[in-house]
CSV table of C-alpha atoms in Angstrom, one decimal:
chain,number,residue,atom,x,y,z
A,125,MET,CA,37.0,-3.2,-27.9
A,126,ASP,CA,38.1,-2.9,-24.3
A,127,CYS,CA,36.4,-4.9,-21.5
A,128,GLU,CA,34.6,-1.8,-20.1
A,129,LYS,CA,32.8,-1.1,-23.4
A,130,ALA,CA,32.1,-4.8,-23.8
A,131,ARG,CA,30.5,-4.9,-20.3
A,132,GLU,CA,28.2,-2.1,-21.2
A,133,LEU,CA,27.2,-3.9,-24.3
A,134,ILE,CA,26.6,-7.1,-22.3
A,135,PHE,CA,24.3,-5.3,-19.9
A,136,ARG,CA,22.4,-3.7,-22.7
A,137,ALA,CA,22.2,-6.9,-24.6
A,138,ALA,CA,20.3,-8.4,-21.7
A,139,ASP,CA,17.5,-6.0,-22.7
A,140,GLY,CA,17.9,-6.9,-26.4
A,141,GLU,CA,19.0,-3.4,-27.2
A,142,LEU,CA,22.0,-4.0,-29.3
A,143,SER,CA,22.3,-3.1,-33.0
A,144,ALA,CA,23.6,-5.7,-35.4
A,145,ASP,CA,27.0,-4.0,-35.5
A,146,GLU,CA,27.3,-3.9,-31.7
A,147,ARG,CA,26.3,-7.5,-31.5
A,148,ILE,CA,29.1,-8.5,-33.9
A,149,ALA,CA,31.6,-6.3,-32.0
A,150,LEU,CA,30.6,-7.9,-28.7
A,151,ASP,CA,30.8,-11.4,-30.0
A,152,THR,CA,34.2,-10.8,-31.4
A,153,HIS,CA,35.3,-9.5,-28.0
A,154,LEU,CA,33.7,-12.4,-26.2
A,155,ALA,CA,35.5,-14.9,-28.4
A,156,GLU,CA,38.8,-13.8,-27.0
A,157,CYS,CA,38.0,-12.6,-23.5
A,158,ALA,CA,37.1,-15.3,-20.9
A,159,GLU,CA,36.3,-12.8,-18.2
A,160,CYS,CA,33.6,-11.0,-20.2
A,161,ARG,CA,32.3,-14.4,-21.3
A,162,ALA,CA,31.8,-15.3,-17.7
A,163,VAL,CA,29.9,-12.1,-17.1
A,164,CYS,CA,27.8,-12.8,-20.1
A,165,ASP,CA,27.1,-16.3,-18.9
A,166,ALA,CA,26.3,-15.1,-15.4
A,167,LEU,CA,23.6,-12.7,-16.7
A,168,ALA,CA,22.2,-15.4,-19.0
A,169,ALA,CA,21.9,-17.7,-16.0
A,170,VAL,CA,20.1,-15.0,-14.0
A,171,SER,CA,17.6,-14.5,-16.9
A,172,ALA,CA,17.1,-18.2,-17.2
A,173,GLU,CA,16.5,-18.6,-13.5
A,174,LEU,CA,14.1,-15.7,-13.5
A,175,ARG,CA,12.2,-17.2,-16.4
A,176,GLU,CA,11.8,-20.4,-14.5
A,177,THR,CA,8.7,-19.6,-12.4
A,178,GLU,CA,7.7,-21.7,-9.4
A,179,SER,CA,4.1,-22.7,-9.1
A,180,VAL,CA,2.1,-20.9,-6.5
A,181,PRO,CA,1.3,-22.6,-3.2
A,182,GLU,CA,-1.8,-24.8,-3.3
A,183,GLY,CA,-5.0,-22.9,-2.5
A,184,PHE,CA,-3.3,-19.6,-2.9
A,185,ALA,CA,-6.1,-18.0,-5.0
A,186,GLU,CA,-8.7,-19.2,-2.5
A,187,LYS,CA,-6.8,-17.7,0.4
A,188,VAL,CA,-6.5,-14.4,-1.5
A,189,MET,CA,-10.2,-14.4,-2.2
A,190,ASP,CA,-11.0,-15.1,1.4
A,191,ALA,CA,-8.8,-12.2,2.4
A,192,VAL,CA,-10.5,-10.0,-0.2
A,193,ARG,CA,-14.0,-10.8,1.0
A,194,GLU,CA,-12.8,-10.1,4.6
A,195,GLU,CA,-11.5,-6.8,3.4
A,196,LYS,CA,-14.8,-6.0,1.8
A,197,LYS,CA,-16.6,-6.7,5.1
A,198,ILE,CA,-14.2,-4.4,7.0
A,199,VAL,CA,-14.5,-1.7,4.4
A,200,ASP,CA,-18.3,-1.9,4.5
A,201,LEU,CA,-18.3,-1.9,8.2
A,202,SER,CA,-16.0,1.1,8.7
A,203,ALA,CA,-17.7,3.0,5.9
A,204,ARG,CA,-21.0,2.5,7.8
A,205,ARG,CA,-19.3,3.5,11.1
A,206,GLU,CA,-17.9,6.6,9.4
A,207,LYS,CA,-21.4,7.5,8.3
A,208,MET,CA,-22.8,7.0,11.7
A,209,LYS,CA,-20.1,9.2,13.1
A,210,LYS,CA,-21.0,12.0,10.8
A,211,ARG,CA,-24.4,12.2,12.5
A,212,PHE,CA,-22.8,13.1,15.7
A,213,GLN,CA,-20.7,15.8,14.4
A,214,PRO,CA,-20.4,19.2,16.0
A,215,GLY,CA,-23.1,20.8,13.8
A,216,ASN,CA,-25.6,18.2,14.9
A,217,ILE,CA,-24.5,18.2,18.5
A,218,ALA,CA,-25.7,21.8,18.8
A,219,ILE,CA,-29.1,20.7,17.8
A,220,TRP,CA,-29.1,17.9,20.3
A,221,VAL,CA,-28.0,20.3,23.0
A,222,ALA,CA,-30.9,22.6,22.0
A,223,CYS,CA,-33.3,19.7,22.3
A,224,ALA,CA,-32.0,18.8,25.7
A,225,CYS,CA,-32.4,22.4,27.0
A,226,LEU,CA,-35.9,22.4,25.6
A,227,VAL,CA,-36.8,19.3,27.5
A,228,VAL,CA,-35.5,20.8,30.7
A,229,MET,CA,-37.4,24.0,30.1
A,230,ILE,CA,-40.6,22.3,29.4
A,231,GLY,CA,-40.1,20.3,32.6
A,232,ILE,CA,-39.7,23.5,34.6
A,233,VAL,CA,-42.8,25.1,33.2
A,234,GLU,CA,-45.0,22.1,33.4
A,235,PHE,CA,-44.0,21.2,36.9
A,236,THR,CA,-44.0,24.6,38.5
A,237,PRO,CA,-46.6,24.4,41.2
A,238,VAL,CA,-49.7,26.4,40.3
A,239,GLY,CA,-50.1,28.0,43.7
A,240,HIS,CA,-46.6,29.2,43.6
A,241,THR,CA,-47.2,30.8,40.3
A,242,LYS,CA,-50.2,32.6,41.6
A,243,ASN,CA,-48.3,34.0,44.6
A,244,VAL,CA,-45.8,35.7,42.4
A,245,SER,CA,-48.0,36.6,39.6
A,246,SER,CA,-46.5,40.0,38.8
A,247,PRO,CA,-47.0,41.3,35.3
A,248,TYR,CA,-43.3,40.9,34.8
A,249,PHE,CA,-43.3,37.3,35.7
A,250,MET,CA,-46.3,36.7,33.4
A,251,ALA,CA,-44.5,38.3,30.6
A,252,ASP,CA,-41.5,36.2,31.3
A,253,GLN,CA,-43.5,33.1,31.4
A,254,ALA,CA,-45.2,34.0,28.1
A,255,ALA,CA,-41.8,34.5,26.6
A,256,VAL,CA,-40.7,31.1,27.8
A,257,PHE,CA,-43.7,29.5,26.3
A,258,GLU,CA,-43.2,31.4,23.1
A,259,SER,CA,-39.6,30.4,22.8
A,260,ALA,CA,-40.5,26.9,23.9
A,261,GLU,CA,-42.9,26.7,21.0
A,262,ALA,CA,-40.3,28.0,18.6
A,263,GLU,CA,-37.8,25.5,19.9
A,264,SER,CA,-40.3,22.7,19.8
A,265,ALA,CA,-40.6,23.3,16.1
A,266,ALA,CA,-36.8,23.3,15.9
A,267,ALA,CA,-36.8,20.1,17.8
A,268,GLU,CA,-39.1,18.5,15.4
A,269,GLU,CA,-36.8,19.5,12.7
A,270,ALA,CA,-33.9,18.2,14.6
A,271,PHE,CA,-35.5,14.9,15.3
A,272,ALA,CA,-36.5,14.6,11.8
A,273,LEU,CA,-33.0,15.2,10.6
A,274,PRO,CA,-31.4,11.9,11.5
A,275,ALA,CA,-34.4,10.1,9.9
A,276,ALA,CA,-33.8,12.1,6.7
A,277,GLU,CA,-30.2,11.3,6.9
A,278,GLU,CA,-31.0,7.7,7.4
A,279,ALA,CA,-33.1,7.7,4.3
A,280,ALA,CA,-30.4,9.5,2.4
A,281,LEU,CA,-27.9,6.8,3.6
A,282,VAL,CA,-30.2,4.0,2.5
A,283,ALA,CA,-30.7,5.7,-0.9
A,284,GLU,CA,-27.0,6.2,-1.2
A,285,GLU,CA,-26.2,2.6,-0.4
A,286,ALA,CA,-28.9,1.4,-2.8
A,287,ALA,CA,-27.4,3.6,-5.4
A,288,GLU,CA,-23.9,2.2,-4.8
A,289,LEU,CA,-24.8,-1.4,-5.0
A,290,PRO,CA,-25.8,-2.2,-8.6
A,291,ALA,CA,-23.8,0.5,-10.3
A,292,PRO,CA,-24.5,0.3,-14.0
A,293,ALA,CA,-21.9,-1.3,-16.1
A,294,GLU,CA,-21.2,1.8,-18.1
A,295,ALA,CA,-20.1,3.7,-15.0
A,296,PRO,CA,-16.5,3.0,-14.0
A,297,ALA,CA,-14.4,5.2,-16.1
A,298,PRO,CA,-11.1,6.1,-14.4
A,299,GLU,CA,-12.5,9.3,-12.9
A,300,MET,CA,-15.8,7.9,-11.8
A,301,PRO,CA,-17.0,8.5,-8.3
A,302,ALA,CA,-15.4,5.6,-6.3
A,303,PRO,CA,-17.7,2.9,-5.0
A,304,GLU,CA,-17.5,2.1,-1.4
A,305,PRO,CA,-14.4,-0.1,-1.1
A,306,ALA,CA,-12.2,2.3,-3.0
A,307,GLU,CA,-13.6,5.4,-1.5
A,308,PHE,CA,-12.6,4.0,1.8
A,309,GLY,CA,-9.7,1.8,0.9
A,310,GLY,CA,-6.6,3.4,-0.4
A,311,ALA,CA,-7.7,5.8,-3.0
A,312,ILE,CA,-4.9,8.0,-1.7
A,313,ASN,CA,-3.0,5.2,-0.1
A,314,GLU,CA,-2.1,3.5,-3.3
A,315,ALA,CA,-2.4,6.4,-5.7
A,316,PRO,CA,0.6,6.8,-8.0
A,317,ALA,CA,3.6,8.0,-6.2
A,318,ALA,CA,3.7,11.4,-7.7
A,319,GLU,CA,0.3,12.3,-6.4
A,320,MET,CA,1.2,10.8,-3.1
A,321,GLU,CA,4.1,13.1,-2.7
A,322,GLU,CA,1.9,16.0,-3.7
A,323,ASP,CA,-0.5,15.0,-1.0
A,324,ILE,CA,2.3,14.8,1.5
A,325,ALA,CA,3.7,18.1,0.5
A,326,VAL,CA,0.3,19.7,1.0
A,327,ASN,CA,-0.1,18.0,4.3
A,328,GLY,CA,3.4,19.0,5.2
A,329,ALA,CA,2.6,22.6,4.3
A,330,ALA,CA,-0.5,22.5,6.5
A,331,ARG,CA,1.7,21.8,9.5
A,332,GLY,CA,3.5,25.0,8.9
A,333,ALA,CA,6.1,26.1,6.4
A,334,ASP,CA,8.9,25.5,8.9
A,335,THR,CA,8.1,21.8,9.2
A,336,PRO,CA,8.5,20.3,5.7
A,337,ASN,CA,9.2,17.0,7.4
A,338,ALA,CA,6.8,15.2,9.5
A,339,LEU,CA,8.5,15.2,13.0
A,340,VAL,CA,5.1,14.7,14.6
A,341,PRO,CA,3.8,11.2,15.3
A,342,ALA,CA,1.5,10.4,12.5
A,343,LEU,CA,-0.4,7.4,11.1
A,344,MET,CA,-2.1,6.7,7.8
A,345,VAL,CA,-5.5,5.1,8.0
A,346,ASN,CA,-7.8,4.7,5.0
A,347,GLY,CA,-5.7,7.0,3.0
A,348,THR,CA,-5.9,9.9,5.5
A,349,LEU,CA,-3.0,11.1,7.6
A,350,TYR,CA,-3.7,11.5,11.3
A,351,ARG,CA,-1.4,13.2,13.8
A,352,THR,CA,-1.2,12.9,17.5
A,353,THR,CA,-3.1,15.4,19.6
A,354,GLY,CA,-1.0,14.4,22.6
A,355,THR,CA,-4.2,13.7,24.6
A,356,GLN,CA,-4.2,10.4,26.3
A,357,LEU,CA,-7.7,8.9,26.8
A,358,PRO,CA,-8.5,6.6,29.7
A,359,VAL,CA,-10.5,4.3,27.5
A,360,GLU,CA,-10.4,0.7,26.6
A,361,PRO,CA,-12.0,0.3,23.2
A,362,ASP,CA,-14.0,-2.7,22.3
A,363,ASP,CA,-12.3,-5.2,20.1
A,364,SER,CA,-14.8,-4.5,17.4
A,365,ALA,CA,-13.7,-0.8,17.4
A,366,ILE,CA,-10.1,-1.8,16.4
A,367,LEU,CA,-9.6,-0.8,12.8
A,368,GLY,CA,-6.2,-2.4,12.4
A,369,TYR,CA,-2.6,-2.6,13.5
A,370,VAL,CA,0.3,-0.5,12.5
A,371,SER,CA,1.7,-2.3,9.5
A,372,SER,CA,5.0,-0.7,9.2
A,373,VAL,CA,7.0,2.1,10.7
A,374,VAL,CA,9.1,4.8,9.0
A,375,PRO,CA,11.4,7.3,10.7
A,376,LEU,CA,9.7,10.2,12.5
A,377,SER,CA,11.1,12.6,9.9
A,378,GLN,CA,8.9,11.0,7.2
A,379,TRP,CA,5.2,11.0,6.7
A,380,PRO,CA,3.6,7.6,6.6
A,381,GLU,CA,2.7,6.8,3.0
A,382,THR,CA,0.9,3.5,3.1
A,383,GLU,CA,-2.1,2.1,4.8
A,384,GLY,CA,-1.4,1.5,8.5
A,385,GLN,CA,2.0,3.0,8.3
A,386,ALA,CA,3.2,5.1,11.3
A,387,ASN,CA,6.3,7.2,11.9
A,388,PHE,CA,6.5,6.4,15.6
A,389,GLY,CA,6.4,3.5,17.9
A,390,GLY,CA,6.5,-0.1,16.8
A,391,PRO,CA,4.6,-2.2,14.3
A,392,ASP,CA,1.5,-4.0,15.4
A,393,ALA,CA,0.3,-1.2,17.7
A,394,PRO,CA,-3.5,-1.3,17.5
A,395,TYR,CA,-5.6,1.7,16.4
A,396,ALA,CA,-9.3,2.1,16.9
A,397,LEU,CA,-12.2,4.3,16.1
A,398,THR,CA,-14.1,5.6,19.0
A,399,GLU,CA,-16.6,8.4,19.6
A,400,ASP,CA,-13.7,10.7,20.3
A,401,GLY,CA,-12.0,9.9,17.1
A,402,LEU,CA,-9.1,7.8,16.1
A,403,ILE,CA,-7.0,6.5,19.0
A,404,VAL,CA,-3.7,4.7,18.9
A,405,LEU,CA,-2.1,2.6,21.6
A,406,THR,CA,1.3,4.2,22.2
A,407,ASP,CA,3.4,3.2,25.2
A,408,GLY,CA,0.5,1.4,26.8
A,409,GLU,CA,-1.8,4.5,26.6
A,410,TRP,CA,-4.5,5.2,24.1
A,411,THR,CA,-3.7,8.6,22.5
A,412,LEU,CA,-6.2,10.6,20.5
A,413,PHE,CA,-5.2,11.4,16.9
A,414,GLU,CA,-6.7,13.9,14.5
A,415,ALA,CA,-6.9,14.0,10.8
A,416,ILE,CA,-4.3,16.4,9.3
A,417,SER,CA,-6.4,17.3,6.3
A,418,GLU,CA,-9.7,16.4,4.9
B,55,MET,CA,-6.9,-12.3,-21.0
B,56,THR,CA,-7.2,-9.3,-23.2
B,57,LYS,CA,-7.0,-5.8,-22.0
B,58,THR,CA,-10.7,-5.3,-22.8
B,59,GLU,CA,-11.7,-8.4,-20.8
B,60,GLU,CA,-9.5,-7.2,-17.9
B,61,LYS,CA,-11.1,-3.8,-17.9
B,62,ALA,CA,-14.6,-5.4,-17.9
B,63,ILE,CA,-13.6,-7.5,-14.9
B,64,ILE,CA,-12.2,-4.5,-13.0
B,65,GLU,CA,-15.5,-2.7,-13.7
B,66,ARG,CA,-17.5,-5.6,-12.3
B,67,VAL,CA,-15.4,-5.7,-9.2
B,68,LEU,CA,-15.8,-1.9,-8.8
B,69,SER,CA,-19.5,-2.2,-9.1
B,70,GLY,CA,-19.6,-4.6,-6.1
B,71,GLU,CA,-19.1,-8.0,-7.7
B,72,THR,CA,-16.2,-9.0,-5.4
B,73,ASP,CA,-16.0,-12.6,-6.7
B,74,ALA,CA,-15.1,-11.3,-10.2
B,75,PHE,CA,-11.7,-10.4,-8.7
B,76,GLU,CA,-10.7,-14.1,-8.6
B,77,ALA,CA,-10.2,-14.0,-12.4
B,78,LEU,CA,-7.5,-11.4,-11.9
B,79,VAL,CA,-5.9,-13.4,-9.1
B,80,LEU,CA,-5.8,-16.5,-11.2
B,81,GLU,CA,-4.3,-14.6,-14.2
B,82,TYR,CA,-1.5,-13.0,-12.3
B,83,GLN,CA,-0.8,-15.1,-9.3
B,84,THR,CA,2.2,-16.9,-10.8
B,85,VAL,CA,4.1,-13.7,-11.7
B,86,VAL,CA,3.1,-12.0,-8.5
B,87,TYR,CA,4.1,-14.9,-6.3
B,88,ASN,CA,7.4,-15.4,-8.2
B,89,LEU,CA,8.2,-11.7,-7.9
B,90,ALA,CA,7.6,-11.9,-4.2
B,91,LEU,CA,9.6,-15.1,-3.9
B,92,ARG,CA,12.6,-13.5,-5.6
B,93,MET,CA,12.2,-10.3,-3.6
B,94,THR,CA,12.0,-12.0,-0.2
B,95,ALA,CA,13.8,-15.2,-0.9
B,96,ASN,CA,11.5,-17.0,1.4
B,97,PRO,CA,8.4,-18.9,0.4
B,98,ALA,CA,6.3,-18.1,3.4
B,99,ASP,CA,7.1,-14.3,3.2
B,100,ALA,CA,6.4,-14.5,-0.6
B,101,GLU,CA,3.0,-16.0,0.0
B,102,ASP,CA,2.1,-13.4,2.5
B,103,CYS,CA,3.4,-10.5,0.4
B,104,ALA,CA,1.7,-11.8,-2.7
B,105,GLN,CA,-1.6,-12.1,-0.9
B,106,GLU,CA,-1.2,-8.6,0.6
B,107,ALA,CA,-0.5,-7.2,-2.9
B,108,PHE,CA,-3.7,-8.6,-4.2
B,109,VAL,CA,-5.7,-7.3,-1.3
B,110,LYS,CA,-4.1,-3.9,-1.7
B,111,ALA,CA,-5.0,-4.0,-5.4
B,112,TYR,CA,-8.6,-4.9,-4.5
B,113,ARG,CA,-8.7,-2.2,-1.9
B,114,SER,CA,-7.5,0.5,-4.1
B,115,LEU,CA,-8.8,-0.7,-7.4
B,116,ALA,CA,-10.7,2.5,-8.0
B,117,SER,CA,-7.5,4.5,-7.9
B,118,PHE,CA,-6.0,2.3,-10.7
B,119,ARG,CA,-6.1,4.4,-13.8
B,120,GLY,CA,-6.4,3.0,-17.2
B,121,ASP,CA,-3.3,4.7,-18.5
B,122,ALA,CA,-1.0,2.1,-17.0
B,123,SER,CA,-1.5,-1.6,-17.5
B,124,PHE,CA,-3.1,-3.5,-14.6
B,125,SER,CA,-0.2,-5.9,-14.5
B,126,SER,CA,2.4,-3.2,-14.1
B,127,TRP,CA,0.4,-1.6,-11.4
B,128,LEU,CA,-0.1,-4.9,-9.6
B,129,TYR,CA,3.6,-5.8,-9.9
B,130,ARG,CA,4.5,-2.5,-8.4
B,131,LEU,CA,2.2,-3.1,-5.5
B,132,THR,CA,3.9,-6.5,-5.1
B,133,THR,CA,7.4,-5.1,-5.2
B,134,ASN,CA,6.6,-2.3,-2.8
B,135,THR,CA,4.9,-4.7,-0.3
B,136,CYS,CA,8.0,-6.8,-0.3
B,137,LEU,CA,10.2,-3.7,0.1
B,138,ASP,CA,8.1,-2.7,3.1
B,139,LEU,CA,8.5,-6.1,4.7
B,140,LEU,CA,12.3,-6.1,4.1
B,141,ARG,CA,12.6,-2.6,5.5
B,142,SER,CA,10.6,-3.3,8.6
B,143,ARG,CA,12.7,-6.4,9.2
B,144,LYS,CA,15.8,-4.3,8.8
B,145,ARG,CA,14.5,-1.7,11.2
B,146,ARG,CA,13.6,-4.3,13.7
B,147,GLY,CA,17.1,-5.6,13.5
B,148,GLU,CA,16.0,-9.0,12.2
B,149,VAL,CA,18.8,-10.6,10.2
B,150,SER,CA,17.7,-11.8,6.8
B,151,LEU,CA,18.4,-15.4,6.3
B,152,THR,CA,19.7,-14.8,2.9
B,153,ASP,CA,21.7,-11.7,3.5
B,154,ASP,CA,24.7,-13.5,4.6
B,155,SER,CA,27.7,-11.4,3.6
B,156,ASP,CA,30.2,-14.0,4.9
B,157,GLU,CA,29.0,-16.4,2.2
B,158,THR,CA,31.8,-16.8,-0.2
B,159,ASP,CA,30.7,-19.7,-2.4
B,160,ALA,CA,28.7,-17.5,-4.7
B,161,GLU,CA,30.9,-18.1,-7.7
B,162,LEU,CA,28.9,-19.5,-10.5
B,163,ASP,CA,29.6,-22.7,-12.2
B,164,ILE,CA,27.9,-22.4,-15.5
B,165,PRO,CA,26.6,-25.9,-16.4
B,166,ASP,CA,27.5,-27.5,-19.7
B,167,GLU,CA,24.7,-27.9,-22.1
B,168,THR,CA,25.7,-31.5,-22.6
B,169,ASP,CA,23.4,-34.0,-20.9
B,170,THR,CA,25.1,-35.7,-18.1
B,171,PRO,CA,23.5,-37.4,-15.1
B,172,GLU,CA,24.6,-34.5,-13.0
B,173,THR,CA,22.9,-31.9,-15.1
B,174,ALA,CA,19.8,-31.6,-13.0
B,175,ALA,CA,21.9,-31.3,-9.8
B,176,VAL,CA,24.1,-28.7,-11.4
B,177,ARG,CA,21.1,-26.8,-12.6
B,178,LYS,CA,19.7,-26.8,-9.1
B,179,GLU,CA,22.9,-25.6,-7.8
B,180,THR,CA,23.0,-22.8,-10.4
B,181,ARG,CA,19.5,-21.8,-9.4
B,182,GLU,CA,20.6,-21.6,-5.7
B,183,THR,CA,23.6,-19.6,-6.6
B,184,VAL,CA,21.7,-17.2,-8.7
B,185,ARG,CA,19.1,-16.8,-6.0
B,186,GLY,CA,21.8,-16.2,-3.5
B,187,ALA,CA,23.3,-13.5,-5.7
B,188,LEU,CA,19.9,-11.9,-6.2
B,189,ALA,CA,19.3,-11.8,-2.5
B,190,LYS,CA,22.5,-9.9,-2.1
B,191,LEU,CA,21.4,-7.0,-4.3
B,192,PRO,CA,20.1,-3.9,-2.5
B,193,PRO,CA,16.3,-4.5,-2.4
B,194,ASP,CA,15.5,-1.4,-4.4
B,195,PHE,CA,17.8,-2.6,-7.2
B,196,ARG,CA,16.4,-6.1,-7.0
B,197,GLY,CA,13.0,-4.6,-7.3
B,198,VAL,CA,13.5,-2.8,-10.6
B,199,LEU,CA,15.5,-5.7,-12.0
B,200,LEU,CA,12.7,-8.1,-11.2
B,201,LEU,CA,10.0,-5.8,-12.6
B,202,ARG,CA,12.1,-5.7,-15.8
B,203,GLU,CA,13.1,-9.4,-16.1
B,204,LEU,CA,10.2,-11.2,-14.4
B,205,GLY,CA,7.4,-8.7,-14.9
B,206,GLY,CA,8.5,-7.8,-18.4
B,207,LEU,CA,7.9,-4.1,-17.8
B,208,SER,CA,9.7,-1.5,-19.9
B,209,TYR,CA,11.9,1.1,-18.4
B,210,GLU,CA,9.2,3.7,-19.0
B,211,GLU,CA,6.6,1.5,-17.2
B,212,ILE,CA,8.8,0.9,-14.3
B,213,GLY,CA,9.6,4.6,-14.1
B,214,GLN,CA,5.9,5.5,-14.2
B,215,GLN,CA,5.1,3.0,-11.4
B,216,MET,CA,8.0,3.7,-9.1
B,217,ASN,CA,8.0,7.4,-9.8
B,218,LEU,CA,11.5,7.4,-11.1
B,219,GLU,CA,13.0,8.9,-14.3
B,220,ALA,CA,13.4,6.3,-17.0
B,221,GLY,CA,17.1,7.1,-16.9
B,222,THR,CA,17.2,6.3,-13.2
B,223,VAL,CA,15.5,3.0,-13.8
B,224,LYS,CA,18.0,2.2,-16.6
B,225,SER,CA,20.9,3.1,-14.4
B,226,ARG,CA,19.6,1.0,-11.5
B,227,ILE,CA,19.0,-2.0,-13.7
B,228,PHE,CA,22.5,-1.6,-15.3
B,229,ARG,CA,24.0,-1.4,-11.8
B,230,ALA,CA,22.0,-4.4,-10.6
B,231,ARG,CA,23.2,-6.5,-13.5
B,232,LYS,CA,26.7,-5.3,-13.0
B,233,LYS,CA,26.6,-6.2,-9.3
B,234,LEU,CA,25.0,-9.6,-10.1
B,235,ALA,CA,27.8,-10.3,-12.6
B,236,ALA,CA,30.3,-9.3,-10.0
B,237,ILE,CA,28.9,-11.6,-7.4
B,238,LEU,CA,28.5,-14.5,-9.8
B,239,THR,CA,32.0,-14.3,-11.3
B,240,ALA,CA,35.3,-14.4,-9.6
B,241,ASP,CA,35.0,-10.7,-8.6
B,242,GLY,CA,32.2,-11.7,-6.3
B,243,ASN,CA,34.7,-13.1,-3.8
B,244,ASN,CA,36.5,-9.8,-3.6
B,245,PRO,CA,34.4,-7.6,-1.3
B,246,HIS,CA,36.1,-4.5,-2.7
B,247,ALA,CA,35.1,-5.1,-6.2
B,248,GLU,CA,31.5,-4.0,-5.6
B,249,THR,CA,32.0,-0.9,-3.6
B,250,SER,CA,32.2,1.4,-6.6
B,251,ASP,CA,28.8,0.3,-7.7
B,252,GLU,CA,27.1,1.2,-4.4
B,253,ARG,CA,26.6,4.8,-5.3
B,254,GLU,CA,23.9,5.7,-7.6
B,255,VAL,CA,23.9,8.6,-10.0
B,256,ARG,CA,20.4,10.1,-10.1
């Protein structure tokens, strides 16, 4: 046997893969070849050293659990914040605007001086006014609905939260609806790499077929990719709004793949959630980011 | 801990009983910490990475699917956390304390099995030498080798976790061992001896 073949057997032997015949052939070679013996010994030393585990630092498990509990708090908090945010989404904003208009209109009608009304009491005006009242009534109904909506949502939220807390023991099969921490944490973030790449491919496609690579500043937060809108906001978010800090940075040509990873700037840049959306501190300015895909 | 017990614990954590997670930490902390220690070659970094790996596992526990073992998933999180750290260091231009290519004293003195007063000292030296050699491996290669040797994962499990073909895993481990052997034997002092191993056949 030549040394090359022997080396191959040595490396395979490290995994206990050799047949009896191969073992004998290798031993025969080792008996007469000091070099291969040295290689064999070296690998044995590596395996021996790796088997010799060091004890974990004192209090490690406690520290981990503290961090985990902290994580749970953050997740609960941001999940709540996310839910709050949903209430002020565009659909609802229209209703709020309608309410505001209504209030203004009622004001106009109520406080129009009576004398003034008399002076211009043409049939047309009366008709107009009646129309205003009619529509005011209609909108008032709409307003009641609108005001009722957040309350209903609130109730739904409470019910949702209640449902999430003591999930029955039979629940969590692999495909079960994720409870809060996971739903928010890294369901995508730490999903198996294959899925991850699929996600990224999809997101990449969403940016246009001609940009398979990222090439746009992006950041992954809670498993969602956000890209820059280029809009700088003259805001200074509250410390409590800060969701985290950029944990690691990949080249601009790549999409961030893990929680807090960005493909621009430097690590430790803070990002925060505000009414406008996700903002990231880049070059001393807070820049608005938008989710690439839902 | 049996797989069934483990599954029950995971379900309890998922249903909101955060403190149940501690049982998993206690069960796996030694391997996770030692994996991180071998990956980063630095106790402080190892502790940070090991902790982060557990927090990540907690955060994304719901995405853990029963088709892989929890341990192999957790070890993968650990390895990747360490790789992220090492990469960010590299990008920032920080020089790794252990990645000292001028170091030429890597040649291994295999201790005799005979008990001499120096045995312990020699053994310690061997350990240092081996660690130094491990630290010289490209991090990706070190990762798969550690998952195999320390984590006890099969090629298939490593492939599944790292999204690599089993053949690629095998080839990386083969090359990692070859490189280690080269560093630890006389070849290690010849910088040209390793260059042919740098390329990887996918």
